[in-house]
Amino acid sequence: MARALSAVLFDLYGTLLDVHSVATRADQLFSGRGAALVQLWRDKQLEYSRLRTLSNRYVPFTQVVEDALQYACDALRLPLDAAGRGLLMHEFTQLAPFADAIPSLRRLAAVGLTAGVLTNGDPGQLEDALCGAGLEEYFDVLLSADQARAYKTAAAVYELGPLTLGHPAGELLLVSGNAWDAIGAKWYGYRTFWVNRSSAPLDRLGERPDGIGRSLEEAVDFALRLHGGGT
């Protein structure tokens, strides 16, 4: 029989917070180029985090984000001065939450289910982002990849959940807007839910999340079924 759920851990960027919400500010700096800049910026953040983990060359995620921003501007031939860099880096700490984030987190709080964040973001970045989005009150635990000195999908990052919460991975649910993250957590032993907002195809990594839906509301529905002992 499957174990009942003990806690839900959420990825932050692209799951609770819309990483593309910074495009409006980017477009003010580089008219008509904001969306392209933000997409490349995000892609490079993920690429650099993986390369650094593979090569054991960890730096805090804030540095990864800044390096990715500079690369994206260089690649798109956008003149990024110190003021623009500071503005966009600050904007990254003020990302807008998805509209379903707060209602979904309130539902978890109402049933007393432990909720946390498991993110690549470093501790200061994480706290700033949650405060800026008005989400900080909904979490019992904040877990940063900085504690593991590596980034997802390294096992050491997912291990933070069981180590901190005192429950085996099989009693934890990882909710992510990134299929590769949900699969990485599944490899480690979590139950997982992929919030597939854009109807993207599943990453071909030999595994699939336990649940897939279009919204955080669906993720919470799934969590509550597990919490009640469902499979």
Short mmCIF file of C-alpha atoms in Angstrom, two decimals:
data_model
loop_
_atom_site.label_atom_id
_atom_site.label_comp_id
_atom_site.label_asym_id
_atom_site.label_seq_id
_atom_site.Cartn_x
_atom_site.Cartn_y
_atom_site.Cartn_z
CA MET A 1 0.00 0.00 0.00
CA ALA A 2 1.30 3.46 -0.89
CA ARG A 3 2.23 5.68 2.02
CA ALA A 4 0.14 8.73 2.82
CA LEU A 5 1.69 12.07 1.96
CA SER A 6 3.66 13.92 4.67
CA ALA A 7 4.68 17.12 2.85
CA VAL A 8 4.61 18.97 -0.47
CA LEU A 9 7.69 20.70 -1.80
CA PHE A 10 7.38 23.21 -4.62
CA ASP A 11 9.95 24.31 -7.14
CA LEU A 12 10.04 28.11 -7.25
CA TYR A 13 11.05 29.51 -10.64
CA GLY A 14 8.57 28.64 -13.37
CA THR A 15 6.32 26.83 -10.88
CA LEU A 16 5.17 29.38 -8.28
CA LEU A 17 6.80 32.41 -9.92
CA ASP A 18 6.55 33.43 -13.56
CA VAL A 19 10.13 33.89 -14.78
CA HIS A 20 8.82 35.65 -17.87
CA SER A 21 7.17 38.42 -15.85
CA VAL A 22 10.49 40.28 -15.98
CA ALA A 23 9.99 40.74 -19.73
CA THR A 24 8.00 43.95 -19.23
CA ARG A 25 10.95 45.62 -17.51
CA ALA A 26 13.38 44.17 -20.05
CA ASP A 27 11.27 45.60 -22.85
CA GLN A 28 11.48 49.05 -21.25
CA LEU A 29 15.27 48.82 -21.48
CA PHE A 30 15.43 47.15 -24.89
CA SER A 31 12.29 48.01 -26.83
CA GLY A 32 10.79 45.03 -28.62
CA ARG A 33 13.52 42.67 -27.40
CA GLY A 34 12.34 41.91 -23.87
CA ALA A 35 10.72 38.53 -24.56
CA ALA A 36 13.71 37.26 -26.54
CA LEU A 37 16.11 38.43 -23.85
CA VAL A 38 14.19 36.77 -21.02
CA GLN A 39 13.85 33.47 -22.87
CA LEU A 40 17.59 33.25 -23.59
CA TRP A 41 18.39 34.46 -20.07
CA ARG A 42 16.31 31.66 -18.57
CA ASP A 43 17.73 29.01 -20.90
CA LYS A 44 21.28 30.01 -19.96
CA GLN A 45 20.49 29.96 -16.24
CA LEU A 46 19.52 26.31 -16.55
CA GLU A 47 22.43 25.43 -18.81
CA TYR A 48 24.99 27.06 -16.53
CA SER A 49 23.53 25.42 -13.42
CA ARG A 50 23.84 22.01 -15.05
CA LEU A 51 27.34 22.59 -16.40
CA ARG A 52 28.59 23.81 -13.02
CA THR A 53 27.09 20.82 -11.25
CA LEU A 54 28.56 18.36 -13.76
CA SER A 55 31.99 19.98 -13.38
CA ASN A 56 31.81 20.50 -9.60
CA ARG A 57 32.21 24.28 -10.09
CA TYR A 58 29.43 25.57 -7.87
CA VAL A 59 28.72 29.28 -7.45
CA PRO A 60 25.57 30.73 -5.83
CA PHE A 61 22.56 30.95 -8.12
CA THR A 62 22.64 34.74 -7.98
CA GLN A 63 25.95 34.58 -9.84
CA VAL A 64 24.53 32.07 -12.31
CA VAL A 65 21.61 34.42 -13.01
CA GLU A 66 23.90 37.42 -13.53
CA ASP A 67 26.28 35.51 -15.79
CA ALA A 68 23.35 34.24 -17.86
CA LEU A 69 21.98 37.77 -18.17
CA GLN A 70 25.29 39.10 -19.44
CA TYR A 71 25.58 36.25 -21.94
CA ALA A 72 22.03 36.80 -23.23
CA CYS A 73 22.67 40.50 -23.76
CA ASP A 74 25.97 39.78 -25.49
CA ALA A 75 24.36 37.19 -27.75
CA LEU A 76 21.50 39.53 -28.70
CA ARG A 77 23.87 42.51 -29.00
CA LEU A 78 22.02 44.49 -26.36
CA PRO A 79 24.08 47.13 -24.52
CA LEU A 80 23.80 46.25 -20.83
CA ASP A 81 25.35 48.84 -18.55
CA ALA A 82 25.73 48.60 -14.76
CA ALA A 83 22.44 50.40 -14.13
CA GLY A 84 20.52 48.10 -16.47
CA ARG A 85 22.15 45.02 -14.97
CA GLY A 86 21.21 46.14 -11.47
CA LEU A 87 17.65 46.88 -12.52
CA LEU A 88 17.10 43.50 -14.16
CA MET A 89 18.78 41.58 -11.35
CA HIS A 90 16.50 43.35 -8.85
CA GLU A 91 13.50 42.62 -11.05
CA PHE A 92 14.39 38.92 -10.87
CA THR A 93 13.80 39.09 -7.11
CA GLN A 94 10.35 40.57 -7.74
CA LEU A 95 8.89 38.01 -10.13
CA ALA A 96 5.10 37.84 -10.26
CA PRO A 97 3.45 34.75 -8.78
CA PHE A 98 1.19 32.76 -11.05
CA ALA A 99 -2.45 33.62 -10.42
CA ASP A 100 -3.19 30.18 -8.96
CA ALA A 101 -0.27 30.19 -6.51
CA ILE A 102 -1.86 31.82 -3.46
CA PRO A 103 -5.27 30.08 -3.76
CA SER A 104 -3.51 26.72 -4.09
CA LEU A 105 -1.21 27.29 -1.14
CA ARG A 106 -4.16 28.39 0.99
CA ARG A 107 -5.85 25.07 0.30
CA LEU A 108 -2.82 23.17 1.56
CA ALA A 109 -2.61 25.36 4.65
CA ALA A 110 -6.28 24.74 5.40
CA VAL A 111 -5.70 21.01 5.81
CA GLY A 112 -2.47 21.45 7.75
CA LEU A 113 -0.28 19.73 5.18
CA THR A 114 3.38 20.71 5.49
CA ALA A 115 4.51 22.82 2.55
CA GLY A 116 7.97 23.90 1.51
CA VAL A 117 10.11 25.16 -1.33
CA LEU A 118 12.97 23.24 -2.92
CA THR A 119 14.77 25.52 -5.35
CA ASN A 120 18.03 26.22 -7.13
CA GLY A 121 17.81 29.78 -5.77
CA ASP A 122 20.26 30.71 -3.03
CA PRO A 123 18.86 31.63 0.41
CA GLY A 124 18.83 35.43 0.07
CA GLN A 125 17.41 35.23 -3.43
CA LEU A 126 14.76 32.77 -2.28
CA GLU A 127 13.61 34.91 0.63
CA ASP A 128 13.53 38.08 -1.48
CA ALA A 129 11.52 36.36 -4.19
CA LEU A 130 8.94 34.93 -1.78
CA CYS A 131 8.54 38.22 0.07
CA GLY A 132 8.23 40.14 -3.21
CA ALA A 133 5.51 37.76 -4.37
CA GLY A 134 3.68 37.69 -1.03
CA LEU A 135 4.14 33.93 -0.63
CA GLU A 136 6.44 33.68 2.39
CA GLU A 137 3.67 32.99 4.93
CA TYR A 138 2.60 29.74 3.27
CA PHE A 139 5.78 27.72 3.79
CA ASP A 140 7.04 25.71 6.72
CA VAL A 141 10.48 25.04 5.25
CA LEU A 142 12.69 26.69 2.62
CA LEU A 143 15.30 24.45 1.01
CA SER A 144 18.00 25.87 -1.24
CA ALA A 145 20.35 23.99 -3.53
CA ASP A 146 23.05 26.15 -1.96
CA GLN A 147 22.95 23.75 1.01
CA ALA A 148 24.06 20.94 -1.33
CA ARG A 149 26.54 23.07 -3.32
CA ALA A 150 24.99 21.66 -6.48
CA TYR A 151 21.92 22.17 -8.63
CA LYS A 152 19.00 20.04 -9.74
CA THR A 153 18.94 17.26 -10.83
CA ALA A 154 21.80 16.29 -8.48
CA ALA A 155 20.64 13.74 -5.91
CA ALA A 156 22.18 15.86 -3.14
CA VAL A 157 19.59 18.58 -3.82
CA TYR A 158 16.59 16.26 -3.61
CA GLU A 159 18.10 14.64 -0.53
CA LEU A 160 17.51 17.90 1.35
CA GLY A 161 13.80 17.08 1.60
CA PRO A 162 14.08 13.79 3.52
CA LEU A 163 17.00 15.05 5.60
CA THR A 164 15.20 18.21 6.70
CA LEU A 165 11.66 16.90 7.08
CA GLY A 166 12.53 13.53 8.58
CA HIS A 167 10.32 11.62 6.16
CA PRO A 168 11.38 9.25 3.38
CA ALA A 169 11.23 10.58 -0.18
CA GLY A 170 8.25 8.32 -0.89
CA GLU A 171 6.15 10.38 1.54
CA LEU A 172 7.05 13.65 -0.18
CA LEU A 173 5.52 15.23 -3.27
CA LEU A 174 7.63 17.50 -5.48
CA VAL A 175 5.57 19.90 -7.61
CA SER A 176 7.40 21.52 -10.50
CA GLY A 177 6.63 23.43 -13.66
CA ASN A 178 9.66 21.75 -15.24
CA ALA A 179 9.26 18.17 -16.44
CA TRP A 180 12.98 17.46 -16.03
CA ASP A 181 12.79 18.55 -12.38
CA ALA A 182 9.77 16.38 -11.66
CA ILE A 183 11.55 13.45 -13.30
CA GLY A 184 14.76 14.16 -11.39
CA ALA A 185 12.84 14.05 -8.12
CA LYS A 186 11.11 10.83 -9.24
CA TRP A 187 14.54 9.29 -9.89
CA TYR A 188 15.43 10.09 -6.30
CA GLY A 189 12.24 8.51 -4.95
CA TYR A 190 9.73 11.35 -4.54
CA ARG A 191 6.21 11.28 -5.80
CA THR A 192 5.97 14.07 -8.35
CA PHE A 193 3.57 16.34 -10.19
CA TRP A 194 4.39 18.30 -13.33
CA VAL A 195 2.50 21.57 -13.81
CA ASN A 196 2.53 21.67 -17.61
CA ARG A 197 1.06 25.11 -18.23
CA SER A 198 2.08 25.26 -21.89
CA SER A 199 1.09 21.72 -22.96
CA ALA A 200 4.73 20.93 -23.70
CA PRO A 201 5.79 17.40 -24.64
CA LEU A 202 7.22 15.23 -21.89
CA ASP A 203 11.01 15.13 -21.67
CA ARG A 204 12.26 11.76 -22.88
CA LEU A 205 14.22 10.64 -19.84
CA GLY A 206 12.84 7.16 -19.30
CA GLU A 207 10.44 8.19 -16.54
CA ARG A 208 7.26 10.22 -16.14
CA PRO A 209 5.82 12.21 -13.23
CA ASP A 210 3.15 10.55 -11.12
CA GLY A 211 0.73 13.35 -11.99
CA ILE A 212 0.49 15.90 -14.80
CA GLY A 213 -1.87 18.86 -15.05
CA ARG A 214 -2.16 22.41 -16.31
CA SER A 215 -2.30 24.27 -12.98
CA LEU A 216 -1.24 24.40 -9.35
CA GLU A 217 -4.87 23.77 -8.43
CA GLU A 218 -4.62 20.38 -10.12
CA ALA A 219 -1.35 19.73 -8.28
CA VAL A 220 -3.08 20.43 -4.97
CA ASP A 221 -5.97 18.15 -5.92
CA PHE A 222 -3.39 15.43 -6.50
CA ALA A 223 -1.62 16.19 -3.21
CA LEU A 224 -4.84 16.02 -1.21
CA ARG A 225 -5.73 12.65 -2.73
CA LEU A 226 -2.32 11.32 -1.67
CA HIS A 227 -2.65 12.93 1.76
CA GLY A 228 -5.91 11.08 2.23
CA GLY A 229 -4.21 7.79 1.43
CA GLY A 230 -5.17 7.59 -2.24
CA THR A 231 -2.78 6.39 -4.93
#
